[in-house]
Short mmCIF file of C-alpha atoms and ligand atoms in Angstrom, two decimals:
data_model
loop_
_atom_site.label_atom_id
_atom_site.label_comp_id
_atom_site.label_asym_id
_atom_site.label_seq_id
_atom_site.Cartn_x
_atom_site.Cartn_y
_atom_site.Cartn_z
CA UNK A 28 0.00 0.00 0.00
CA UNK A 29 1.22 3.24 -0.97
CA UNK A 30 0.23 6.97 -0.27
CA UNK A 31 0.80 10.97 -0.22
CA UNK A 32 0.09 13.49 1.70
CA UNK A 33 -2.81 14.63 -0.59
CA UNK A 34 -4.13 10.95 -1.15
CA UNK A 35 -4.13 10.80 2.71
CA UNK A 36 -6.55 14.06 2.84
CA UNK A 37 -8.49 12.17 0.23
CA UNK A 38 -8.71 9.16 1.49
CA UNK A 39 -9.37 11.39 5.07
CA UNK A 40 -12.90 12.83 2.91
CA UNK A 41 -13.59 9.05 1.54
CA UNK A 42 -12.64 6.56 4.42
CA UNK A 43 -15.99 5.31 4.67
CA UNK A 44 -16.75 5.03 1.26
CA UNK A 45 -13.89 4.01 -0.55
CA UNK A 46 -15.90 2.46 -2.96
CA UNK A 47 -15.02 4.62 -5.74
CA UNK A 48 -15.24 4.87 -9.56
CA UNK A 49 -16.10 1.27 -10.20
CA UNK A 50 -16.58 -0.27 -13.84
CA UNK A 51 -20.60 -0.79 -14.34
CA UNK A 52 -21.49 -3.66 -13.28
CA UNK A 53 -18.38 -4.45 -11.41
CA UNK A 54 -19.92 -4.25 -7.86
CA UNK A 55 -18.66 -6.85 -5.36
CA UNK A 56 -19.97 -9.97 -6.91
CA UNK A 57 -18.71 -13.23 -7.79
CA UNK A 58 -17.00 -13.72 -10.98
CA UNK A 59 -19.40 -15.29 -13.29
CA UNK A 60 -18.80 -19.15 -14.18
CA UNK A 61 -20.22 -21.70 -16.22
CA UNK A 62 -17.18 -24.17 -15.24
CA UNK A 63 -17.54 -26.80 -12.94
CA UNK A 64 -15.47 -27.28 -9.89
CA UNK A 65 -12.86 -29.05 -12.17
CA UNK A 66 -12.47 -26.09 -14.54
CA UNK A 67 -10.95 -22.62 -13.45
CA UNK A 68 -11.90 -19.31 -14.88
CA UNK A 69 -9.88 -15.95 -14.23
CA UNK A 70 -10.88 -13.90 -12.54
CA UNK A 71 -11.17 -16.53 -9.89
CA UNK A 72 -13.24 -14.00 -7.74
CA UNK A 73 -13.85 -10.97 -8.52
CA UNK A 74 -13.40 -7.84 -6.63
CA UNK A 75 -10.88 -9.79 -3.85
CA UNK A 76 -7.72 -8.00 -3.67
CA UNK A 77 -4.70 -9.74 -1.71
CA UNK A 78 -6.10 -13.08 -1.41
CA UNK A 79 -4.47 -15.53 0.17
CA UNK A 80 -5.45 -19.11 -1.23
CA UNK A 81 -4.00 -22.18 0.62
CA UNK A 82 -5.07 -25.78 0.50
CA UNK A 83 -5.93 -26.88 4.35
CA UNK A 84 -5.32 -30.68 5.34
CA UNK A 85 -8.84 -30.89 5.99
CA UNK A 86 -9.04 -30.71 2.02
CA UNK A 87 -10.49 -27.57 1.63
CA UNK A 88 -9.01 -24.72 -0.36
CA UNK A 89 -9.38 -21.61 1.77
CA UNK A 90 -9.50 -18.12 0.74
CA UNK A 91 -9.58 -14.66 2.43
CA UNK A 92 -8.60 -11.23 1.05
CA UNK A 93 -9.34 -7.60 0.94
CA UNK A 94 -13.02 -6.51 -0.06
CA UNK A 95 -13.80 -2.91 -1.50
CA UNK A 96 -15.31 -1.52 1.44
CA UNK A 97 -12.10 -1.97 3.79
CA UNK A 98 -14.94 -3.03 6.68
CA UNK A 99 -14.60 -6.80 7.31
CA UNK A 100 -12.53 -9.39 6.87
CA UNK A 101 -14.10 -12.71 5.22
CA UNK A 102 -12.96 -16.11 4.27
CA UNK A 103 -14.29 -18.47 1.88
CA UNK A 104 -13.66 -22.40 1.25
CA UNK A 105 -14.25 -24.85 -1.17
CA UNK A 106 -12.54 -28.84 -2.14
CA UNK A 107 -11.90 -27.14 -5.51
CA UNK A 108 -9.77 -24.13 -6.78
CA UNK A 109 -12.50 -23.52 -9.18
CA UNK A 110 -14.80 -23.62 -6.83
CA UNK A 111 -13.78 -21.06 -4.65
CA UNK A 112 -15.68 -18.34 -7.47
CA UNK A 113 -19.10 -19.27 -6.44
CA UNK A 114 -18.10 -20.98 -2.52
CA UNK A 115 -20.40 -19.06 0.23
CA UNK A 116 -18.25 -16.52 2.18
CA UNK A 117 -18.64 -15.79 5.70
CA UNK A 118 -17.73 -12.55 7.44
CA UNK A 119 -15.61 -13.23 10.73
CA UNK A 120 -15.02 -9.96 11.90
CA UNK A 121 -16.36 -6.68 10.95
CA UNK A 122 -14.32 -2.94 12.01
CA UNK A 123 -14.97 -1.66 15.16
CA UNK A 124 -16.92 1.54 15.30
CA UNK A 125 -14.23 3.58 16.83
CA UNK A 126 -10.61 3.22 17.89
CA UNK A 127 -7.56 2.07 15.99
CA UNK A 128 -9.46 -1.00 14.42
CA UNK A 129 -12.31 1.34 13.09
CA UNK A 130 -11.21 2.11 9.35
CA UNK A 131 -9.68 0.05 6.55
CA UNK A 132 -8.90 -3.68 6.83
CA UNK A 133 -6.58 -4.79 4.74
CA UNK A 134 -4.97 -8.03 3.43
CA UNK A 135 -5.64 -10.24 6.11
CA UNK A 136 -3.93 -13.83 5.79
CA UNK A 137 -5.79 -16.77 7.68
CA UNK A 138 -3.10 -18.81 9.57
CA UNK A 139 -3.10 -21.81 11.89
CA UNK A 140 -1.02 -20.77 15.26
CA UNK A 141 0.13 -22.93 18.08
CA UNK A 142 -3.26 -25.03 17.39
CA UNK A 143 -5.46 -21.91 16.93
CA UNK A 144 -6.85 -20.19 13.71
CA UNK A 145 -5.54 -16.45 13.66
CA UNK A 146 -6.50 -13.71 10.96
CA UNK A 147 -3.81 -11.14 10.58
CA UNK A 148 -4.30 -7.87 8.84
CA UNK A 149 -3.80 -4.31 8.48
CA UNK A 150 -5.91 -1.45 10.40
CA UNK A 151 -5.96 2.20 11.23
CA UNK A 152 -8.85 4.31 12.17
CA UNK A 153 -11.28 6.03 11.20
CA UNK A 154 -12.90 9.81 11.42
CA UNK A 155 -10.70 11.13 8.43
CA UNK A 156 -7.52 13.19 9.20
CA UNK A 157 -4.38 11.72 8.39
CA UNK A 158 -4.72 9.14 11.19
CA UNK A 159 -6.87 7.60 8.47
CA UNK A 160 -3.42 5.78 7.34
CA UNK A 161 -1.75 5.44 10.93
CA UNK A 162 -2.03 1.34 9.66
CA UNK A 163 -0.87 -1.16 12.06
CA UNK A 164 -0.68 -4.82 12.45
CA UNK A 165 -3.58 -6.79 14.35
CA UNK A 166 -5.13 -10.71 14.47
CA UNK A 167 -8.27 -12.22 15.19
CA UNK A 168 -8.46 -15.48 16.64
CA UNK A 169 -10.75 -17.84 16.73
CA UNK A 170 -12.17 -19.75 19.36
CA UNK A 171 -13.31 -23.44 17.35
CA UNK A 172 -11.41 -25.67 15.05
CA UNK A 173 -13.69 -24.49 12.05
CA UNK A 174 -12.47 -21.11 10.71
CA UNK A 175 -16.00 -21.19 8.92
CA UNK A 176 -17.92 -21.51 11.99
CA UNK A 177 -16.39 -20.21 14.61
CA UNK A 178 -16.57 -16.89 16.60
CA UNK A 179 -13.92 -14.51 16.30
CA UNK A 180 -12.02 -11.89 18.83
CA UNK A 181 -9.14 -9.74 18.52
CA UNK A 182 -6.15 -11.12 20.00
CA UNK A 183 -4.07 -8.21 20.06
CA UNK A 184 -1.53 -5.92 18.03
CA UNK A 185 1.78 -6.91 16.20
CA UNK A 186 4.66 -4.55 18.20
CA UNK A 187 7.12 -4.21 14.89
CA UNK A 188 10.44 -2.68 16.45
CA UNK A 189 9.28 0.99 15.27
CA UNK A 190 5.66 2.64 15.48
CA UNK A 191 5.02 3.03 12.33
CA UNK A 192 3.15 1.87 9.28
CA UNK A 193 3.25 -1.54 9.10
CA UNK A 194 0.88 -4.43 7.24
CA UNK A 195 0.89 -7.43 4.86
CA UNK A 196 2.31 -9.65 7.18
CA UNK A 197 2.25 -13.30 6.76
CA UNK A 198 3.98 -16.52 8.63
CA UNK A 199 6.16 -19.02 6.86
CA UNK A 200 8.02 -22.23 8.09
CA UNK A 201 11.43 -23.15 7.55
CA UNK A 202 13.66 -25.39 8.88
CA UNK A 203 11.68 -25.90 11.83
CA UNK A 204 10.96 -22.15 12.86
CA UNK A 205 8.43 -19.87 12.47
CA UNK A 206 8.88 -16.95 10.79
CA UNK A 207 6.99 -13.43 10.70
CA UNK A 208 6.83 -11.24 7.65
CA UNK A 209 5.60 -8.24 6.98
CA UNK A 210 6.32 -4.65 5.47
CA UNK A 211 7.08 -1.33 7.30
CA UNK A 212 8.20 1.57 6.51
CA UNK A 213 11.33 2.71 8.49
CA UNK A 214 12.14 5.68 10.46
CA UNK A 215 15.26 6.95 8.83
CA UNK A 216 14.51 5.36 5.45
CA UNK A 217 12.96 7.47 2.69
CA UNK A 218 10.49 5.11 1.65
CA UNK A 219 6.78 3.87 2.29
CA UNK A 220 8.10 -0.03 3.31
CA UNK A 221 10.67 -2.46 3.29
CA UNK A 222 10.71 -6.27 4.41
CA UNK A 223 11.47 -7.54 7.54
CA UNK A 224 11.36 -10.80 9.04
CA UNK A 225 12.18 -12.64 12.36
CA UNK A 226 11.29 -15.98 14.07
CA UNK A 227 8.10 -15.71 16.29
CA UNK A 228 7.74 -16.91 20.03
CA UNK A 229 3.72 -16.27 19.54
CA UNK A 230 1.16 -15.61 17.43
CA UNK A 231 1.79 -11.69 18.35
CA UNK A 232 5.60 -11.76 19.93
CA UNK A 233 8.94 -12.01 18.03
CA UNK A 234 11.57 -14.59 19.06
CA UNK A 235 14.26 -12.49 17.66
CA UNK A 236 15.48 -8.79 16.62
CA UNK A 237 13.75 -8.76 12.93
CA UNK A 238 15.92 -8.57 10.01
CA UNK A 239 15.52 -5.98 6.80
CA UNK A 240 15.52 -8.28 3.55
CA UNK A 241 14.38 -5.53 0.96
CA UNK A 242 14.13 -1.74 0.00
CA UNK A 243 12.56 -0.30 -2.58
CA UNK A 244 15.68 1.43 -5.05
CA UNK A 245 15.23 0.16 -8.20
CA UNK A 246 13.22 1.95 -10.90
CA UNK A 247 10.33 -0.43 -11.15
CA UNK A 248 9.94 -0.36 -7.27
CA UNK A 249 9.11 3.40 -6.44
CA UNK A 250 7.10 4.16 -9.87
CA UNK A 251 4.12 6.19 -7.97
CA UNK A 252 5.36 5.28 -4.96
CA UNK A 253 9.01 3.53 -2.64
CA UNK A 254 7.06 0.18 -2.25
CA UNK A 255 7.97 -3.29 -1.24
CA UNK A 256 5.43 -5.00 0.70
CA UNK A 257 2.98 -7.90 0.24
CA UNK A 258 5.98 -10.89 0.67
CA UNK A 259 5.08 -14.46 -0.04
CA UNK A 260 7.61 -17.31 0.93
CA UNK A 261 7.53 -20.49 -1.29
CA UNK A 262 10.32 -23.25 -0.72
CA UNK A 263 11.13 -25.44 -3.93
CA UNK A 264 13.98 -26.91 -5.15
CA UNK A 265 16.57 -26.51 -2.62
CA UNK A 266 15.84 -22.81 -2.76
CA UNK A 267 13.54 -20.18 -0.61
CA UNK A 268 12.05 -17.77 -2.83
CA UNK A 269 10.08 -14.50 -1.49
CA UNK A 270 7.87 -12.95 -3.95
CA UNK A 271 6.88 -9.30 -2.96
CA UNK A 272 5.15 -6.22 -4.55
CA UNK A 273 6.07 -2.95 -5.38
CA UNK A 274 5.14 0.39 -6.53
CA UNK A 275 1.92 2.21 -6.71
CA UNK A 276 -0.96 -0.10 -6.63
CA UNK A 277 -2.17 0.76 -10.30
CA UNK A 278 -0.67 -0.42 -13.59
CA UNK A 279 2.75 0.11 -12.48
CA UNK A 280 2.06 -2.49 -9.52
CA UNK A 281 4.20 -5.68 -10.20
CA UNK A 282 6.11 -8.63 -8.43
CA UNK A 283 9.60 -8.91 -7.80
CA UNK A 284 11.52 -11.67 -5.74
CA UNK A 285 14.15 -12.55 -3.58
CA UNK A 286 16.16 -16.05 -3.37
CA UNK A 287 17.87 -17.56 -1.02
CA UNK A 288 19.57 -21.15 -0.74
CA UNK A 289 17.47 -22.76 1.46
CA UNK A 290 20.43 -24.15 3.74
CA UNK A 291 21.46 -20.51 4.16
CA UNK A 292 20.81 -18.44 7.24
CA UNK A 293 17.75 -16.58 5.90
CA UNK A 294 18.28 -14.10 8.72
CA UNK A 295 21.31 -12.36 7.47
CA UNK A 296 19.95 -10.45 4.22
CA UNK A 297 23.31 -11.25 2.19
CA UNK A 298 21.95 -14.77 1.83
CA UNK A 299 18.99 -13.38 -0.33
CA UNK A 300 19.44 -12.15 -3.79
CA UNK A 301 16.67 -9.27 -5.62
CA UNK A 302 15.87 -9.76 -9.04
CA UNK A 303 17.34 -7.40 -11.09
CA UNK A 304 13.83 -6.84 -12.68
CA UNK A 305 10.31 -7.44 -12.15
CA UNK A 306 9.28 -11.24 -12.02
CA UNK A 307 5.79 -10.16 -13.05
CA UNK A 308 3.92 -7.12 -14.20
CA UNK A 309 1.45 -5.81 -16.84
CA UNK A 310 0.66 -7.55 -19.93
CA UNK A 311 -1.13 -5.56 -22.30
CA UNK A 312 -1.06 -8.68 -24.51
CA UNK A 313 -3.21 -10.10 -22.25
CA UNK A 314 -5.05 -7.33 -20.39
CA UNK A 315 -3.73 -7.92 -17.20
CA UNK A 316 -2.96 -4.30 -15.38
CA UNK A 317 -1.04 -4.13 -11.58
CA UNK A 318 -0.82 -8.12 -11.24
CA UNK A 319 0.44 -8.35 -7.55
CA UNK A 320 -0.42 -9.14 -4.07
CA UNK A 321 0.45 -12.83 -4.70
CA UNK A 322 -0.07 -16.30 -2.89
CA UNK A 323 1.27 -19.55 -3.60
CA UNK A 324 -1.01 -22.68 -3.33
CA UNK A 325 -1.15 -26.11 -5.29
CA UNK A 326 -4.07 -27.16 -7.44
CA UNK A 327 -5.44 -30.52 -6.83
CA UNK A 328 -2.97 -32.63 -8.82
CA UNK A 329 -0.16 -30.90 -6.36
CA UNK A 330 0.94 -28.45 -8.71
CA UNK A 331 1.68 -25.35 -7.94
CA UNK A 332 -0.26 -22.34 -8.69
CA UNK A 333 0.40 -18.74 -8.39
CA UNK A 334 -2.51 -16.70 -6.87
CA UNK A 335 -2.76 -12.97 -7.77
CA UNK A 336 -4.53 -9.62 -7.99
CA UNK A 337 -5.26 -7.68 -11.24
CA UNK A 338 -7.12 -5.57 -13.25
CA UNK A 339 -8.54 -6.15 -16.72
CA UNK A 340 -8.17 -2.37 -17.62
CA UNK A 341 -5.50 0.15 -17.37
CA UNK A 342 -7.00 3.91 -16.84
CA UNK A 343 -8.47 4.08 -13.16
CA UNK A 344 -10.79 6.99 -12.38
CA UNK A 345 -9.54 8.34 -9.01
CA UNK A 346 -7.80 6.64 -6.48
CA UNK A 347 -6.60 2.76 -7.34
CA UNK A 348 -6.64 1.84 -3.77
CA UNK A 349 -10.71 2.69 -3.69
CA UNK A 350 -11.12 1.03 -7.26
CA UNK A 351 -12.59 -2.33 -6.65
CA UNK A 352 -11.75 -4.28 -9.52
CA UNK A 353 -8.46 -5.81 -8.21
CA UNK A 354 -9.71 -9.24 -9.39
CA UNK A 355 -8.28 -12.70 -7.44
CA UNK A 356 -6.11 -14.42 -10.01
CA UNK A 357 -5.01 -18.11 -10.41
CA UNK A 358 -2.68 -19.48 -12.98
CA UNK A 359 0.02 -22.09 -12.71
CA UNK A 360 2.90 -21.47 -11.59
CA UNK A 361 6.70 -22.94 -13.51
CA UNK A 362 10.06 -23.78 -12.82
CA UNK A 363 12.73 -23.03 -15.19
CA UNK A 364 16.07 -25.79 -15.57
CA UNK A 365 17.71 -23.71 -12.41
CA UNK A 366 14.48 -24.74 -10.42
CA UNK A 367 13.67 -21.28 -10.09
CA UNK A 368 10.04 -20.27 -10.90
CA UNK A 369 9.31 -18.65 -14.16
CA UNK A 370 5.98 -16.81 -13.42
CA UNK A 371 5.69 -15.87 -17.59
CA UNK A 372 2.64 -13.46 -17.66
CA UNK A 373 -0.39 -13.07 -15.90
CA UNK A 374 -2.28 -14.87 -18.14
CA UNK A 375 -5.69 -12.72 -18.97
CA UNK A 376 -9.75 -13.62 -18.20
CA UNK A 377 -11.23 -16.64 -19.33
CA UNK A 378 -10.44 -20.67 -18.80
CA UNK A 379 -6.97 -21.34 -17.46
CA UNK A 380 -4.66 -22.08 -20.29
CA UNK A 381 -2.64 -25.14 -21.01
CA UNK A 382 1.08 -26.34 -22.01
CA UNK A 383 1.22 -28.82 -24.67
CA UNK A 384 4.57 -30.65 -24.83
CA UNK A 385 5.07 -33.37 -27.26
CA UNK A 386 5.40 -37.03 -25.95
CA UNK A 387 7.73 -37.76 -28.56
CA UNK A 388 10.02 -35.49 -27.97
CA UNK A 389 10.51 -33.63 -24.53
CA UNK A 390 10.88 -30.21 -24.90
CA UNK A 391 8.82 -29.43 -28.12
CA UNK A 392 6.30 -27.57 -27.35
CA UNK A 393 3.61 -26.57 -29.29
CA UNK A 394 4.39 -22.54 -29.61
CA UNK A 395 4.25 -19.66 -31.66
CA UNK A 396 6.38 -16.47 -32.63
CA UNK A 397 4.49 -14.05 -33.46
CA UNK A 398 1.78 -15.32 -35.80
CA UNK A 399 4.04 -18.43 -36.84
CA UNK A 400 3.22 -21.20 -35.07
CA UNK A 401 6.11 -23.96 -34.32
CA UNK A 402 6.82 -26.97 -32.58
CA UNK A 403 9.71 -26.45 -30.05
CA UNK A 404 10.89 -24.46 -27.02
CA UNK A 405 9.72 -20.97 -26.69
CA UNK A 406 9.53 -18.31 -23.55
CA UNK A 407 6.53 -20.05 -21.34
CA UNK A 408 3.64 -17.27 -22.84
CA UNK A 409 4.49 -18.15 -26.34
CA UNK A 410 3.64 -21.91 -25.52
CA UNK A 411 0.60 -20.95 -23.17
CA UNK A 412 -2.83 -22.02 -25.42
CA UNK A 413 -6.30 -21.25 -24.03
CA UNK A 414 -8.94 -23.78 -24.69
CA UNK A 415 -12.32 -22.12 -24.64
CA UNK A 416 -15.15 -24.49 -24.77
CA UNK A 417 -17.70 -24.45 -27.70
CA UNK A 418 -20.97 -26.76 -28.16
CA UNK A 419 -20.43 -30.29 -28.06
CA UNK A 420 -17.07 -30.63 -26.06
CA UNK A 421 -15.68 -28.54 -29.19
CA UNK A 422 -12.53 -26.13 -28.33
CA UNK A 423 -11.30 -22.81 -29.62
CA UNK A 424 -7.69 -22.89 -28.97
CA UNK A 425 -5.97 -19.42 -28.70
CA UNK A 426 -2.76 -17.87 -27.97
CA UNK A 427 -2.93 -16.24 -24.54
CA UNK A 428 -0.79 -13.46 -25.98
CA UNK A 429 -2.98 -13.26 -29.04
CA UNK A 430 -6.22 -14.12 -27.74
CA UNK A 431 -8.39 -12.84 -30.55
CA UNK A 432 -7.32 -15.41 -32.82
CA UNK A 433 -7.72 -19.02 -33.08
CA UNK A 434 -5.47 -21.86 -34.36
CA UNK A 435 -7.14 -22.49 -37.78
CA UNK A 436 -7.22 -25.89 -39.42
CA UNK A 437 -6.43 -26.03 -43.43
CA UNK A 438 -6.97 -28.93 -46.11
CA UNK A 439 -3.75 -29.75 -46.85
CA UNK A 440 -2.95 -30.13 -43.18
CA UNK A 441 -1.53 -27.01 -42.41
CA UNK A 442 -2.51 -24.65 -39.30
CA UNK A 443 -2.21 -21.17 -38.62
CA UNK A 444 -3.08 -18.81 -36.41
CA UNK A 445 -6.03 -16.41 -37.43
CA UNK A 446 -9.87 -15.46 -37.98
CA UNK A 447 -11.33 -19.55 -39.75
CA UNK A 448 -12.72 -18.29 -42.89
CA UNK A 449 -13.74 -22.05 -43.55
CA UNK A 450 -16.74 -22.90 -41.33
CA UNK A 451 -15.50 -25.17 -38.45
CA UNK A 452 -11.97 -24.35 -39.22
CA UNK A 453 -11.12 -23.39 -35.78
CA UNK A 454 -12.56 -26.01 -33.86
CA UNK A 455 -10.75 -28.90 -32.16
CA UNK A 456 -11.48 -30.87 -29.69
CA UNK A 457 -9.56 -32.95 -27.16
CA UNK A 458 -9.08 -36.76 -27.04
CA UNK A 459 -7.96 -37.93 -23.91
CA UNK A 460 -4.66 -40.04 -24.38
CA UNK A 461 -3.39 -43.37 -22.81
CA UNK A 462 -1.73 -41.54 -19.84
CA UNK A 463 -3.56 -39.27 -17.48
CA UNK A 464 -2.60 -35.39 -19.08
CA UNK A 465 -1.62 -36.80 -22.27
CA UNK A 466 -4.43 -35.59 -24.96
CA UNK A 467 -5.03 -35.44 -28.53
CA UNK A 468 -6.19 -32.29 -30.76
CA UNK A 469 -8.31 -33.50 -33.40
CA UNK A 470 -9.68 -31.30 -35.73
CA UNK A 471 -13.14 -31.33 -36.36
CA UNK A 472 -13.23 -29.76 -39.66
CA UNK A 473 -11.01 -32.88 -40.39
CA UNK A 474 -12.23 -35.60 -38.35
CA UNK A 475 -9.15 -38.24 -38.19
CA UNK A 476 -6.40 -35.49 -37.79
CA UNK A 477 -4.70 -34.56 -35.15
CA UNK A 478 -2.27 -31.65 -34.04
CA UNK A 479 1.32 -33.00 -34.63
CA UNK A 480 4.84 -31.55 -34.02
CA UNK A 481 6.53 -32.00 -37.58
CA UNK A 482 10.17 -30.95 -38.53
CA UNK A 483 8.83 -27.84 -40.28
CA UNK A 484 6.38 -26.72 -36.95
CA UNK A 485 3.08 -28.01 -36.26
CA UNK A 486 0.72 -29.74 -38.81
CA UNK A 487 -2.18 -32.05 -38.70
CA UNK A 488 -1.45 -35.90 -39.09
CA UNK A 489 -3.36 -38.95 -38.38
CA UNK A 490 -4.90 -39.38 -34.92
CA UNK A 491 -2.61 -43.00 -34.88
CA UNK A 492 0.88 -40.82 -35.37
CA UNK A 493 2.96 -40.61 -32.43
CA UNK A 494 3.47 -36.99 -32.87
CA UNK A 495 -0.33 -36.45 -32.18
CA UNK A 496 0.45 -37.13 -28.83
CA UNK A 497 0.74 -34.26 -25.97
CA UNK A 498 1.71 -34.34 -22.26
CA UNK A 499 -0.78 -31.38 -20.94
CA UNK A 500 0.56 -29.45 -18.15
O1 AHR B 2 -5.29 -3.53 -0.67
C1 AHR B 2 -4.97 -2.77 0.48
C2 AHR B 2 -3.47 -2.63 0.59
O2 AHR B 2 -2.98 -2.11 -0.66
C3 AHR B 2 -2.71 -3.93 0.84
O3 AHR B 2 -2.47 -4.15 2.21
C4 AHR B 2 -1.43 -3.69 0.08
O4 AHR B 2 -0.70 -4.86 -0.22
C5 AHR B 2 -1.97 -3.01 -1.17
O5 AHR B 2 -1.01 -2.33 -1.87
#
């Protein structure tokens, strides 16, 4: 979160309605779906900024985040990703009516503590004035096993090492210890917030002096606004990586990251290493604006899946932080050879798209360049293809980075990417392989062909060719 003096005033004039300048039709609702729990559709939810997603032992995908309004915090669950868009949602605790608790909510982050489920988020009063953004950090806990159905109480204040604004925090193991994180900004430090972390003792209590990981100081951190808050901690090959947000929360809002080896002492900030450059940010390609605010979860095969905000336009009327179209996000999430993730581009509205590598020969993928399409390895969004369903279990398959075109299916076997000018042209449809995620891409304007990768790119070939075959991921 990011402000100025002036935004302060305004926010001062609007903190109890900072529902502001909203797209018609884009009031708090749930994102409309016609998938089943099996298939996901961005956005996920609409009009949930910040949302933590995580996948409970109890089998139930849980979900909390930031509403419009700033007044409650609320949680959501569901045994499917996809079916966290339509899942009930329950409000566990509402802003008080006066005090330090009495304004904006932000980001709160559901976690399980010492055996008890806490809610952590940002506050600061209300009444206007500037106090309107004296945000601090505060939890919730509740008194029952069932997040969903329990009653909730505060539990206290975070004390970070200054008085100051602080929020975003969130809890991560490692190694055996709990760990706090959370953004601040610093006395002494010309910026809005940095990073910090340190081992807890308690749900509200530090174990140890806290540690600064990150600063905004690079260009694509202080666009607007000095910004790095919003840190998520994902362990994976050997490596720790912390995924964070920065700038001003509008189109300029983006992700970067920090690594660590995961054998290193993470409390000495020389073990982590900033990306030079932002790990995520707009795509205009795919009309994705301020993608940030992340979570990490795993879908239900295990894999794992990058949860985000965004919006799916660029000019904001007024202030972004009262615009309530940050959309929840979902997309899968990669791993380059290093086994660090490649997080591509946020991937755009509609069904989630798909990888298609060729059985035959690890590696190919089905891709394009530019308008070209070719069989081989590309950068991930140039081998991302969404599927979007049609009558009869028939497909359009599009680009995601030109996703007003559709591959196109010609007589003598050759496809392209384009506008079918032959009725049927574009549609395909998909015929399950032998292996669970293997598939086949027949073309129904050619019944009896099949996608293929071909020395000279893609092509159609009989469904019985080995090169028909694709490992979906
Ligand atoms: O969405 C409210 C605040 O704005 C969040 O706490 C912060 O991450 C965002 O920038």
């Amino acid at each position: 979160m990011s402000f100025k003096l002036s935004r302060r005033a305004f926010a001062a004039s609007a903190a109890l309605i900072p529902i502001a300048c909203s797209k018609p039709g884009s009031a708090p609702q749930q994102a409309e779906s016609g998938a089943s729990d099996r298939d996901i559709v961005n956005p996920l939810v609409k009009n949930r900024a910040d949302a933590q997603i995580f996948r409970h032992d109890d089998g139930y995908y849980y979900m909390t985040g930031s509403v419009p309004e700033y007044d409650r915090l609320v949680l959501r669950r569901a045994k499917t990703l996809a079916g966290l868009t339509n899942a009930e949602e329950r409000v566990l605790w509402r802003h008080e009516d006066t005090g330090p608790m009495s304004g904006f909510l932000w980001a709160p982050e559901l976690h399980l503590i010492d055996g008890r489920w806490v809610v952590y988020f940002a506050a600061g009063p209300s009444g206007g004035g500037e106090d309107v953004f004296r945000i601090r950090t505060y939890a919730v806990v509740c008194d029952g096993d069932d997040p969903m159905n329990g009653n909730w109480t505060v539990l206290g204040e975070f004390k970070g090492p200054w008085d100051s604004f602080n929020l975003d925090s969130t809890v991560f193991h490692h190694r055996g210890t709990r760990y706090f994180a959370w953004a601040q900004r610093e006395p002494g430090i010309d910026t809005n917030s940095n990073i910090y972390i340190a081992p807890t003792a308690s749900a509200l209590t530090l174990a140890a002096a806290p540690v600064r990981l990150s600063v905004p100081t690079l260009d694509w951190e202080i666009r607007g606004f000095k910004v790095n808050e919003a840190q998520a901690v994902l362990e994976r090959n050997g490596k720790l990586f912390m995924t964070y947000s920065a700038s001003a929360t509008d189109d300029r809002y983006c992700l970067g990251l920090l690594t660590a080896d995961a054998d290193a002492d993470i409390m000495d900030p020389a073990s982590w290493t900033k990306s030079p450059q932002p790990v995520f940010q707009t795509s205009v390609e795919t009309s994705v604006y301020g993608p940030g605010h992340n979570s990490f979860t795993v879908d239900e095969k295990g894999r794992d899946i990058l949860v985000y905000h965004g919006r799916d336009y660029k000019e904001i009327e007024g202030d972004p932080l009262f615009n309530p179209d940050r959309h929840t996000r979902v997309q899968r999430l990669y791993f380059d050879a290093d086994g660090n993730p490649d997080f591509g581009v946020p991937v755009g509205n509609g069904p989630l798209p798909d990888r298609f590598e060729a059985v035959a020969n690890a590696g190919v993928f089905m891709a394009h360049d530019g308008a070209e399409l070719i069989a081989g390895s590309a950068p991930l969004p140039q081998t991302q293809f969404r599927s979007t369903p049609d009558k009869g279990g028939a497909v359009r398959i599009s680009p995601i980075l030109r996703r007003d075109e559709q591959l196109v299916a010609a007589e003598d076997g050759s496809l392209s990417i384009g506008t079918a000018t032959r009725a049927g042209a574009d549609m395909f449809r998909h015929v399950d392989g032998p292996d669970a995620d293997t598939v086949r891409i027949e073309s129904l304007a050619f019944p009896g062909k099949a996608i293929a990768a071909g020395e000279n790119g893609l092509a159609l070939a009989d469904m019985a060719a080995p090169a028909t075959l694709w490992k979906r991921s």
